[in-house]
């Protein structure tokens, strides 16, 4: 085929394609009064619900459990927004028919479920939004939307924390939102997910235990926030008698943390633990200056301080329970030497802030329970500090905190 024949064949094919496109039913009709070169403008319309309010968590995050906001008594969501435009829904969601349950009933079920799971939460009635935080640090949003069929859509979003723990909690919350049933053993079934820490596996070798403490001490002395957190989590692991051997690891570590030891790092661990319990980040001014140079966000530093303080309370509670289970007289002697009144003052202050920090208050009540069982003189001191009234009103929205508070009041001989 010559070049002229190839050109004619290409021109014929081009005309054929052009004619077929102009004859399709989806072609755009031109205005008869317009010229051929005039562009054709197209437009589309998107259907949307009456309410397209996109949930904004910026202002709501200031009302999180770590803020200075009192938890509302109820979650009134009689009016809920529609699903926003261009809003990708999470897989952790469920749609509930309006014939089965109203939004108010669903909200009450969720509030009751969060209380039974000991999940701290604050609620935004205008946006039908709840911000919750589990005991292992998983932050999640619970949103209520109205579908086009006027049904209620419950969506749960993970904001931070372990994804495994989030899905385990989310499944139970969604199930409770539909049926309202919560397993009675749910707190035993959902245990806090512990991340890997820089500590050797449990062993009966004293040398390995000492190495773990030295490593934790060195991590706490570093000027990096993540290293400090790993060091404190290692102490949480080493003082938990359910994870480590009681006699060879948990008990000697608990003794060192509460009263110090012959080695320098033992005394350093003891003082650093007390500083974190009292809300002090460090006893070394140079280390504080280094943190100020490295950390530019006050929110990040505040969040780190809150995590370290919370983990320090867990370490203290684990240590008190471990030594108290082995010998109550030994625990009473250690507390008498270290100054029991100052420790009780800090713990009672934590319980008094249960509306703001319920998880911290729960760990403080664990400490108070161990102290009351080991030291008879503690009961009178606790009553003098006015802890009875605080404990009577400190368990709102937290099942484990309520259980510990009732146990302490019963030990004090007060009916609640």
PDB file of N, CA and C in Angstrom, residues 71-170:
ATOM      1  N   UNK A  71     -17.757  15.654  83.102  1.00  0.00           N
ATOM      2  CA  UNK A  71     -18.452  14.710  82.241  1.00  0.00           C
ATOM      3  C   UNK A  71     -19.960  14.911  82.368  1.00  0.00           C
ATOM      4  N   UNK A  72     -20.689  15.071  81.258  1.00  0.00           N
ATOM      5  CA  UNK A  72     -22.130  15.227  81.351  1.00  0.00           C
ATOM      6  C   UNK A  72     -22.777  13.970  81.908  1.00  0.00           C
ATOM      7  N   UNK A  73     -23.961  14.163  82.540  1.00  0.00           N
ATOM      8  CA  UNK A  73     -24.656  13.032  83.147  1.00  0.00           C
ATOM      9  C   UNK A  73     -25.311  12.146  82.102  1.00  0.00           C
ATOM     10  N   UNK A  74     -25.651  12.703  80.932  1.00  0.00           N
ATOM     11  CA  UNK A  74     -26.319  11.923  79.897  1.00  0.00           C
ATOM     12  C   UNK A  74     -25.882  12.430  78.531  1.00  0.00           C
ATOM     13  N   UNK A  75     -26.293  11.685  77.519  1.00  0.00           N
ATOM     14  CA  UNK A  75     -25.964  12.024  76.127  1.00  0.00           C
ATOM     15  C   UNK A  75     -27.282  12.161  75.376  1.00  0.00           C
ATOM     16  N   UNK A  76     -27.788  13.358  75.294  1.00  0.00           N
ATOM     17  CA  UNK A  76     -29.077  13.628  74.664  1.00  0.00           C
ATOM     18  C   UNK A  76     -28.854  13.882  73.177  1.00  0.00           C
ATOM     19  N   UNK A  77     -29.249  12.922  72.357  1.00  0.00           N
ATOM     20  CA  UNK A  77     -29.045  13.031  70.911  1.00  0.00           C
ATOM     21  C   UNK A  77     -30.371  12.790  70.199  1.00  0.00           C
ATOM     22  N   UNK A  78     -31.401  13.487  70.620  1.00  0.00           N
ATOM     23  CA  UNK A  78     -32.701  13.329  69.970  1.00  0.00           C
ATOM     24  C   UNK A  78     -32.656  13.759  68.508  1.00  0.00           C
ATOM     25  N   UNK A  79     -31.776  14.704  68.174  1.00  0.00           N
ATOM     26  CA  UNK A  79     -31.590  15.164  66.795  1.00  0.00           C
ATOM     27  C   UNK A  79     -30.143  14.882  66.400  1.00  0.00           C
ATOM     28  N   UNK A  80     -29.963  14.122  65.329  1.00  0.00           N
ATOM     29  CA  UNK A  80     -28.621  13.762  64.880  1.00  0.00           C
ATOM     30  C   UNK A  80     -28.426  14.257  63.453  1.00  0.00           C
ATOM     31  N   UNK A  81     -27.189  14.584  63.079  1.00  0.00           N
ATOM     32  CA  UNK A  81     -26.937  15.095  61.722  1.00  0.00           C
ATOM     33  C   UNK A  81     -26.962  13.977  60.688  1.00  0.00           C
ATOM     34  N   UNK A  82     -27.108  14.376  59.440  1.00  0.00           N
ATOM     35  CA  UNK A  82     -27.014  13.415  58.349  1.00  0.00           C
ATOM     36  C   UNK A  82     -25.571  13.099  58.016  1.00  0.00           C
ATOM     37  N   UNK A  83     -25.395  12.116  57.161  1.00  0.00           N
ATOM     38  CA  UNK A  83     -24.039  11.741  56.757  1.00  0.00           C
ATOM     39  C   UNK A  83     -23.458  12.858  55.893  1.00  0.00           C
ATOM     40  N   UNK A  84     -22.323  13.421  56.253  1.00  0.00           N
ATOM     41  CA  UNK A  84     -21.761  14.540  55.500  1.00  0.00           C
ATOM     42  C   UNK A  84     -21.401  14.146  54.071  1.00  0.00           C
ATOM     43  N   UNK A  85     -21.310  15.160  53.232  1.00  0.00           N
ATOM     44  CA  UNK A  85     -20.915  14.964  51.848  1.00  0.00           C
ATOM     45  C   UNK A  85     -19.422  14.634  51.770  1.00  0.00           C
ATOM     46  N   UNK A  86     -19.070  13.683  50.891  1.00  0.00           N
ATOM     47  CA  UNK A  86     -17.683  13.243  50.722  1.00  0.00           C
ATOM     48  C   UNK A  86     -17.080  12.765  52.051  1.00  0.00           C
ATOM     49  N   UNK A  87     -17.842  12.054  52.824  1.00  0.00           N
ATOM     50  CA  UNK A  87     -17.400  11.573  54.133  1.00  0.00           C
ATOM     51  C   UNK A  87     -17.221  10.056  54.065  1.00  0.00           C
ATOM     52  N   UNK A  88     -15.980   9.566  54.026  1.00  0.00           N
ATOM     53  CA  UNK A  88     -15.760   8.117  53.956  1.00  0.00           C
ATOM     54  C   UNK A  88     -16.052   7.458  55.302  1.00  0.00           C
ATOM     55  N   UNK A  89     -16.977   6.528  55.310  1.00  0.00           N
ATOM     56  CA  UNK A  89     -17.357   5.850  56.538  1.00  0.00           C
ATOM     57  C   UNK A  89     -16.358   4.741  56.871  1.00  0.00           C
ATOM     58  N   UNK A  90     -16.151   4.531  58.160  1.00  0.00           N
ATOM     59  CA  UNK A  90     -15.266   3.469  58.615  1.00  0.00           C
ATOM     60  C   UNK A  90     -15.979   2.116  58.511  1.00  0.00           C
ATOM     61  N   UNK A  91     -15.174   1.066  58.504  1.00  0.00           N
ATOM     62  CA  UNK A  91     -15.735  -0.275  58.484  1.00  0.00           C
ATOM     63  C   UNK A  91     -16.370  -0.639  59.825  1.00  0.00           C
ATOM     64  N   UNK A  92     -15.901  -0.021  60.882  1.00  0.00           N
ATOM     65  CA  UNK A  92     -16.462  -0.277  62.208  1.00  0.00           C
ATOM     66  C   UNK A  92     -17.703   0.595  62.394  1.00  0.00           C
ATOM     67  N   UNK A  93     -18.805   0.146  61.817  1.00  0.00           N
ATOM     68  CA  UNK A  93     -20.070   0.877  61.890  1.00  0.00           C
ATOM     69  C   UNK A  93     -21.219  -0.117  61.813  1.00  0.00           C
ATOM     70  N   UNK A  94     -22.394   0.355  62.215  1.00  0.00           N
ATOM     71  CA  UNK A  94     -23.591  -0.461  62.152  1.00  0.00           C
ATOM     72  C   UNK A  94     -24.784   0.470  61.971  1.00  0.00           C
ATOM     73  N   UNK A  95     -25.755   0.015  61.182  1.00  0.00           N
ATOM     74  CA  UNK A  95     -26.979   0.779  60.932  1.00  0.00           C
ATOM     75  C   UNK A  95     -28.123   0.131  61.699  1.00  0.00           C
ATOM     76  N   UNK A  96     -28.858   0.952  62.444  1.00  0.00           N
ATOM     77  CA  UNK A  96     -29.951   0.472  63.284  1.00  0.00           C
ATOM     78  C   UNK A  96     -31.244   1.099  62.785  1.00  0.00           C
ATOM     79  N   UNK A  97     -32.231   0.279  62.514  1.00  0.00           N
ATOM     80  CA  UNK A  97     -33.504   0.762  61.986  1.00  0.00           C
ATOM     81  C   UNK A  97     -34.211   1.649  63.000  1.00  0.00           C
ATOM     82  N   UNK A  98     -34.871   2.671  62.502  1.00  0.00           N
ATOM     83  CA  UNK A  98     -35.607   3.585  63.382  1.00  0.00           C
ATOM     84  C   UNK A  98     -36.798   2.901  64.025  1.00  0.00           C
ATOM     85  N   UNK A  99     -37.285   1.812  63.399  1.00  0.00           N
ATOM     86  CA  UNK A  99     -38.394   1.072  63.992  1.00  0.00           C
ATOM     87  C   UNK A  99     -37.956   0.245  65.191  1.00  0.00           C
ATOM     88  N   UNK A 100     -36.679  -0.055  65.267  1.00  0.00           N
ATOM     89  CA  UNK A 100     -36.168  -0.860  66.379  1.00  0.00           C
ATOM     90  C   UNK A 100     -35.770  -0.003  67.576  1.00  0.00           C
ATOM     91  N   UNK A 101     -35.045   1.077  67.332  1.00  0.00           N
ATOM     92  CA  UNK A 101     -34.552   1.912  68.436  1.00  0.00           C
ATOM     93  C   UNK A 101     -34.440   3.347  67.958  1.00  0.00           C
ATOM     94  N   UNK A 102     -34.692   4.266  68.858  1.00  0.00           N
ATOM     95  CA  UNK A 102     -34.534   5.689  68.573  1.00  0.00           C
ATOM     96  C   UNK A 102     -33.096   6.110  68.867  1.00  0.00           C
ATOM     97  N   UNK A 103     -32.651   7.248  68.340  1.00  0.00           N
ATOM     98  CA  UNK A 103     -31.284   7.707  68.637  1.00  0.00           C
ATOM     99  C   UNK A 103     -31.030   7.894  70.128  1.00  0.00           C
ATOM    100  N   UNK A 104     -32.048   8.332  70.874  1.00  0.00           N
ATOM    101  CA  UNK A 104     -31.864   8.510  72.312  1.00  0.00           C
ATOM    102  C   UNK A 104     -31.605   7.185  73.006  1.00  0.00           C
ATOM    103  N   UNK A 105     -32.342   6.151  72.629  1.00  0.00           N
ATOM    104  CA  UNK A 105     -32.131   4.830  73.223  1.00  0.00           C
ATOM    105  C   UNK A 105     -30.752   4.276  72.870  1.00  0.00           C
ATOM    106  N   UNK A 106     -30.328   4.483  71.640  1.00  0.00           N
ATOM    107  CA  UNK A 106     -29.007   4.001  71.220  1.00  0.00           C
ATOM    108  C   UNK A 106     -27.907   4.715  72.001  1.00  0.00           C
ATOM    109  N   UNK A 107     -28.059   6.017  72.188  1.00  0.00           N
ATOM    110  CA  UNK A 107     -27.053   6.775  72.942  1.00  0.00           C
ATOM    111  C   UNK A 107     -26.977   6.292  74.391  1.00  0.00           C
ATOM    112  N   UNK A 108     -28.121   5.997  74.999  1.00  0.00           N
ATOM    113  CA  UNK A 108     -28.114   5.497  76.374  1.00  0.00           C
ATOM    114  C   UNK A 108     -27.416   4.142  76.462  1.00  0.00           C
ATOM    115  N   UNK A 109     -27.626   3.300  75.469  1.00  0.00           N
ATOM    116  CA  UNK A 109     -26.944   2.008  75.455  1.00  0.00           C
ATOM    117  C   UNK A 109     -25.430   2.182  75.374  1.00  0.00           C
ATOM    118  N   UNK A 110     -24.993   3.109  74.527  1.00  0.00           N
ATOM    119  CA  UNK A 110     -23.549   3.324  74.366  1.00  0.00           C
ATOM    120  C   UNK A 110     -22.944   3.877  75.649  1.00  0.00           C
ATOM    121  N   UNK A 111     -23.628   4.812  76.290  1.00  0.00           N
ATOM    122  CA  UNK A 111     -23.128   5.381  77.550  1.00  0.00           C
ATOM    123  C   UNK A 111     -22.995   4.288  78.607  1.00  0.00           C
ATOM    124  N   UNK A 112     -24.016   3.434  78.708  1.00  0.00           N
ATOM    125  CA  UNK A 112     -23.975   2.343  79.685  1.00  0.00           C
ATOM    126  C   UNK A 112     -22.861   1.356  79.345  1.00  0.00           C
ATOM    127  N   UNK A 113     -22.654   1.080  78.071  1.00  0.00           N
ATOM    128  CA  UNK A 113     -21.599   0.163  77.660  1.00  0.00           C
ATOM    129  C   UNK A 113     -20.221   0.718  77.994  1.00  0.00           C
ATOM    130  N   UNK A 114     -19.987   1.985  77.724  1.00  0.00           N
ATOM    131  CA  UNK A 114     -18.700   2.592  78.045  1.00  0.00           C
ATOM    132  C   UNK A 114     -18.435   2.566  79.545  1.00  0.00           C
ATOM    133  N   UNK A 115     -19.482   2.767  80.327  1.00  0.00           N
ATOM    134  CA  UNK A 115     -19.313   2.711  81.784  1.00  0.00           C
ATOM    135  C   UNK A 115     -18.949   1.298  82.229  1.00  0.00           C
ATOM    136  N   UNK A 116     -19.609   0.282  81.669  1.00  0.00           N
ATOM    137  CA  UNK A 116     -19.311  -1.097  82.042  1.00  0.00           C
ATOM    138  C   UNK A 116     -17.914  -1.517  81.602  1.00  0.00           C
ATOM    139  N   UNK A 117     -17.444  -0.946  80.496  1.00  0.00           N
ATOM    140  CA  UNK A 117     -16.090  -1.248  80.011  1.00  0.00           C
ATOM    141  C   UNK A 117     -15.019  -0.407  80.683  1.00  0.00           C
ATOM    142  N   UNK A 118     -15.423   0.496  81.593  1.00  0.00           N
ATOM    143  CA  UNK A 118     -14.484   1.412  82.265  1.00  0.00           C
ATOM    144  C   UNK A 118     -13.733   2.263  81.259  1.00  0.00           C
ATOM    145  N   UNK A 119     -14.480   2.786  80.292  1.00  0.00           N
ATOM    146  CA  UNK A 119     -13.910   3.672  79.277  1.00  0.00           C
ATOM    147  C   UNK A 119     -14.340   5.099  79.600  1.00  0.00           C
ATOM    148  N   UNK A 120     -13.380   5.985  79.787  1.00  0.00           N
ATOM    149  CA  UNK A 120     -13.680   7.382  80.076  1.00  0.00           C
ATOM    150  C   UNK A 120     -14.159   8.062  78.804  1.00  0.00           C
ATOM    151  N   UNK A 121     -15.193   8.901  78.916  1.00  0.00           N
ATOM    152  CA  UNK A 121     -15.772   9.522  77.724  1.00  0.00           C
ATOM    153  C   UNK A 121     -16.357  10.880  78.066  1.00  0.00           C
ATOM    154  N   UNK A 122     -16.325  11.769  77.081  1.00  0.00           N
ATOM    155  CA  UNK A 122     -17.032  13.048  77.130  1.00  0.00           C
ATOM    156  C   UNK A 122     -17.902  13.131  75.883  1.00  0.00           C
ATOM    157  N   UNK A 123     -18.990  13.885  75.973  1.00  0.00           N
ATOM    158  CA  UNK A 123     -20.009  13.850  74.929  1.00  0.00           C
ATOM    159  C   UNK A 123     -20.300  15.248  74.414  1.00  0.00           C
ATOM    160  N   UNK A 124     -20.518  15.317  73.110  1.00  0.00           N
ATOM    161  CA  UNK A 124     -20.919  16.550  72.428  1.00  0.00           C
ATOM    162  C   UNK A 124     -22.329  16.334  71.898  1.00  0.00           C
ATOM    163  N   UNK A 125     -23.302  16.967  72.517  1.00  0.00           N
ATOM    164  CA  UNK A 125     -24.700  16.737  72.155  1.00  0.00           C
ATOM    165  C   UNK A 125     -25.039  17.355  70.802  1.00  0.00           C
ATOM    166  N   UNK A 126     -24.439  18.492  70.479  1.00  0.00           N
ATOM    167  CA  UNK A 126     -24.790  19.185  69.237  1.00  0.00           C
ATOM    168  C   UNK A 126     -24.376  18.384  68.009  1.00  0.00           C
ATOM    169  N   UNK A 127     -23.214  17.767  68.043  1.00  0.00           N
ATOM    170  CA  UNK A 127     -22.706  17.003  66.914  1.00  0.00           C
ATOM    171  C   UNK A 127     -22.955  15.506  67.035  1.00  0.00           C
ATOM    172  N   UNK A 128     -23.625  15.068  68.120  1.00  0.00           N
ATOM    173  CA  UNK A 128     -23.857  13.636  68.347  1.00  0.00           C
ATOM    174  C   UNK A 128     -22.540  12.874  68.283  1.00  0.00           C
ATOM    175  N   UNK A 129     -21.575  13.345  69.027  1.00  0.00           N
ATOM    176  CA  UNK A 129     -20.211  12.838  68.969  1.00  0.00           C
ATOM    177  C   UNK A 129     -19.715  12.570  70.373  1.00  0.00           C
ATOM    178  N   UNK A 130     -19.014  11.469  70.562  1.00  0.00           N
ATOM    179  CA  UNK A 130     -18.410  11.110  71.848  1.00  0.00           C
ATOM    180  C   UNK A 130     -16.939  10.810  71.642  1.00  0.00           C
ATOM    181  N   UNK A 131     -16.114  11.334  72.533  1.00  0.00           N
ATOM    182  CA  UNK A 131     -14.683  11.057  72.520  1.00  0.00           C
ATOM    183  C   UNK A 131     -14.370  10.207  73.738  1.00  0.00           C
ATOM    184  N   UNK A 132     -13.843   9.021  73.523  1.00  0.00           N
ATOM    185  CA  UNK A 132     -13.607   8.062  74.601  1.00  0.00           C
ATOM    186  C   UNK A 132     -12.150   7.624  74.602  1.00  0.00           C
ATOM    187  N   UNK A 133     -11.725   7.150  75.763  1.00  0.00           N
ATOM    188  CA  UNK A 133     -10.355   6.662  75.923  1.00  0.00           C
ATOM    189  C   UNK A 133     -10.369   5.443  76.826  1.00  0.00           C
ATOM    190  N   UNK A 134      -9.795   4.359  76.367  1.00  0.00           N
ATOM    191  CA  UNK A 134      -9.741   3.129  77.136  1.00  0.00           C
ATOM    192  C   UNK A 134      -8.607   3.188  78.155  1.00  0.00           C
ATOM    193  N   UNK A 135      -8.547   2.165  79.002  1.00  0.00           N
ATOM    194  CA  UNK A 135      -7.515   2.155  80.036  1.00  0.00           C
ATOM    195  C   UNK A 135      -6.131   1.890  79.476  1.00  0.00           C
ATOM    196  N   UNK A 136      -6.044   1.336  78.273  1.00  0.00           N
ATOM    197  CA  UNK A 136      -4.732   1.122  77.665  1.00  0.00           C
ATOM    198  C   UNK A 136      -4.392   2.191  76.638  1.00  0.00           C
ATOM    199  N   UNK A 137      -5.049   3.354  76.715  1.00  0.00           N
ATOM    200  CA  UNK A 137      -4.645   4.517  75.927  1.00  0.00           C
ATOM    201  C   UNK A 137      -5.185   4.576  74.525  1.00  0.00           C
ATOM    202  N   UNK A 138      -6.204   3.828  74.190  1.00  0.00           N
ATOM    203  CA  UNK A 138      -6.805   3.888  72.859  1.00  0.00           C
ATOM    204  C   UNK A 138      -7.871   4.978  72.854  1.00  0.00           C
ATOM    205  N   UNK A 139      -7.694   5.977  71.997  1.00  0.00           N
ATOM    206  CA  UNK A 139      -8.663   7.058  71.857  1.00  0.00           C
ATOM    207  C   UNK A 139      -9.530   6.792  70.630  1.00  0.00           C
ATOM    208  N   UNK A 140     -10.829   6.935  70.800  1.00  0.00           N
ATOM    209  CA  UNK A 140     -11.757   6.658  69.718  1.00  0.00           C
ATOM    210  C   UNK A 140     -12.907   7.650  69.729  1.00  0.00           C
ATOM    211  N   UNK A 141     -13.447   7.890  68.533  1.00  0.00           N
ATOM    212  CA  UNK A 141     -14.616   8.742  68.341  1.00  0.00           C
ATOM    213  C   UNK A 141     -15.819   7.862  68.038  1.00  0.00           C
ATOM    214  N   UNK A 142     -16.935   8.181  68.653  1.00  0.00           N
ATOM    215  CA  UNK A 142     -18.197   7.498  68.381  1.00  0.00           C
ATOM    216  C   UNK A 142     -19.159   8.529  67.805  1.00  0.00           C
ATOM    217  N   UNK A 143     -19.546   8.343  66.548  1.00  0.00           N
ATOM    218  CA  UNK A 143     -20.388   9.302  65.840  1.00  0.00           C
ATOM    219  C   UNK A 143     -21.732   8.664  65.524  1.00  0.00           C
ATOM    220  N   UNK A 144     -22.791   9.461  65.641  1.00  0.00           N
ATOM    221  CA  UNK A 144     -24.143   9.046  65.273  1.00  0.00           C
ATOM    222  C   UNK A 144     -24.602   9.874  64.082  1.00  0.00           C
ATOM    223  N   UNK A 145     -25.089   9.199  63.023  1.00  0.00           N
ATOM    224  CA  UNK A 145     -25.581   9.865  61.825  1.00  0.00           C
ATOM    225  C   UNK A 145     -26.978   9.347  61.492  1.00  0.00           C
ATOM    226  N   UNK A 146     -27.667  10.160  60.715  1.00  0.00           N
ATOM    227  CA  UNK A 146     -28.977   9.758  60.201  1.00  0.00           C
ATOM    228  C   UNK A 146     -28.854   9.451  58.719  1.00  0.00           C
ATOM    229  N   UNK A 147     -29.282   8.263  58.317  1.00  0.00           N
ATOM    230  CA  UNK A 147     -29.210   7.863  56.920  1.00  0.00           C
ATOM    231  C   UNK A 147     -30.386   8.443  56.141  1.00  0.00           C
ATOM    232  N   UNK A 148     -30.393   8.206  54.819  1.00  0.00           N
ATOM    233  CA  UNK A 148     -31.502   8.697  53.992  1.00  0.00           C
ATOM    234  C   UNK A 148     -32.811   8.001  54.329  1.00  0.00           C
ATOM    235  N   UNK A 149     -32.688   6.773  54.855  1.00  0.00           N
ATOM    236  CA  UNK A 149     -33.896   6.043  55.274  1.00  0.00           C
ATOM    237  C   UNK A 149     -34.329   6.413  56.677  1.00  0.00           C
ATOM    238  N   UNK A 150     -33.722   7.460  57.248  1.00  0.00           N
ATOM    239  CA  UNK A 150     -34.029   7.932  58.601  1.00  0.00           C
ATOM    240  C   UNK A 150     -33.610   6.940  59.675  1.00  0.00           C
ATOM    241  N   UNK A 151     -32.710   6.019  59.330  1.00  0.00           N
ATOM    242  CA  UNK A 151     -32.167   5.101  60.323  1.00  0.00           C
ATOM    243  C   UNK A 151     -30.970   5.753  61.016  1.00  0.00           C
ATOM    244  N   UNK A 152     -30.493   5.120  62.075  1.00  0.00           N
ATOM    245  CA  UNK A 152     -29.362   5.636  62.846  1.00  0.00           C
ATOM    246  C   UNK A 152     -28.114   4.832  62.524  1.00  0.00           C
ATOM    247  N   UNK A 153     -27.058   5.534  62.137  1.00  0.00           N
ATOM    248  CA  UNK A 153     -25.777   4.906  61.823  1.00  0.00           C
ATOM    249  C   UNK A 153     -24.798   5.211  62.943  1.00  0.00           C
ATOM    250  N   UNK A 154     -24.228   4.178  63.530  1.00  0.00           N
ATOM    251  CA  UNK A 154     -23.228   4.319  64.590  1.00  0.00           C
ATOM    252  C   UNK A 154     -21.864   3.986  63.999  1.00  0.00           C
ATOM    253  N   UNK A 155     -20.958   4.946  64.059  1.00  0.00           N
ATOM    254  CA  UNK A 155     -19.613   4.770  63.501  1.00  0.00           C
ATOM    255  C   UNK A 155     -18.585   5.010  64.596  1.00  0.00           C
ATOM    256  N   UNK A 156     -17.549   4.178  64.634  1.00  0.00           N
ATOM    257  CA  UNK A 156     -16.471   4.298  65.612  1.00  0.00           C
ATOM    258  C   UNK A 156     -15.157   4.461  64.861  1.00  0.00           C
ATOM    259  N   UNK A 157     -14.410   5.502  65.206  1.00  0.00           N
ATOM    260  CA  UNK A 157     -13.125   5.800  64.573  1.00  0.00           C
ATOM    261  C   UNK A 157     -12.009   5.683  65.605  1.00  0.00           C
ATOM    262  N   UNK A 158     -10.901   5.126  65.190  1.00  0.00           N
ATOM    263  CA  UNK A 158      -9.721   5.069  66.055  1.00  0.00           C
ATOM    264  C   UNK A 158      -8.867   6.304  65.803  1.00  0.00           C
ATOM    265  N   UNK A 159      -8.548   7.026  66.858  1.00  0.00           N
ATOM    266  CA  UNK A 159      -7.710   8.214  66.753  1.00  0.00           C
ATOM    267  C   UNK A 159      -6.265   7.940  67.147  1.00  0.00           C
ATOM    268  N   UNK A 160      -6.058   7.076  68.127  1.00  0.00           N
ATOM    269  CA  UNK A 160      -4.698   6.725  68.536  1.00  0.00           C
ATOM    270  C   UNK A 160      -4.772   5.457  69.369  1.00  0.00           C
ATOM    271  N   UNK A 161      -3.634   4.793  69.493  1.00  0.00           N
ATOM    272  CA  UNK A 161      -3.565   3.600  70.308  1.00  0.00           C
ATOM    273  C   UNK A 161      -3.526   2.325  69.487  1.00  0.00           C
ATOM    274  N   UNK A 162      -3.551   1.202  70.174  1.00  0.00           N
ATOM    275  CA  UNK A 162      -3.440  -0.118  69.550  1.00  0.00           C
ATOM    276  C   UNK A 162      -4.662  -0.403  68.691  1.00  0.00           C
ATOM    277  N   UNK A 163      -4.429  -0.812  67.444  1.00  0.00           N
ATOM    278  CA  UNK A 163      -5.543  -1.155  66.556  1.00  0.00           C
ATOM    279  C   UNK A 163      -6.220  -2.445  67.002  1.00  0.00           C
ATOM    280  N   UNK A 164      -5.453  -3.383  67.553  1.00  0.00           N
ATOM    281  CA  UNK A 164      -6.038  -4.631  68.034  1.00  0.00           C
ATOM    282  C   UNK A 164      -7.001  -4.366  69.192  1.00  0.00           C
ATOM    283  N   UNK A 165      -6.562  -3.571  70.146  1.00  0.00           N
ATOM    284  CA  UNK A 165      -7.435  -3.239  71.269  1.00  0.00           C
ATOM    285  C   UNK A 165      -8.649  -2.442  70.807  1.00  0.00           C
ATOM    286  N   UNK A 166      -8.449  -1.573  69.822  1.00  0.00           N
ATOM    287  CA  UNK A 166      -9.576  -0.781  69.309  1.00  0.00           C
ATOM    288  C   UNK A 166     -10.660  -1.677  68.729  1.00  0.00           C
ATOM    289  N   UNK A 167     -10.286  -2.632  67.908  1.00  0.00           N
ATOM    290  CA  UNK A 167     -11.288  -3.497  67.273  1.00  0.00           C
ATOM    291  C   UNK A 167     -11.984  -4.384  68.306  1.00  0.00           C
ATOM    292  N   UNK A 168     -11.277  -4.796  69.317  1.00  0.00           N
ATOM    293  CA  UNK A 168     -11.908  -5.609  70.352  1.00  0.00           C
ATOM    294  C   UNK A 168     -12.947  -4.804  71.118  1.00  0.00           C
ATOM    295  N   UNK A 169     -12.647  -3.557  71.409  1.00  0.00           N
ATOM    296  CA  UNK A 169     -13.620  -2.701  72.085  1.00  0.00           C
ATOM    297  C   UNK A 169     -14.753  -2.296  71.147  1.00  0.00           C
ATOM    298  N   UNK A 170     -14.414  -1.987  69.894  1.00  0.00           N
ATOM    299  CA  UNK A 170     -15.423  -1.495  68.949  1.00  0.00           C
ATOM    300  C   UNK A 170     -16.495  -2.545  68.691  1.00  0.00           C
TER     301      UNK A 170
END
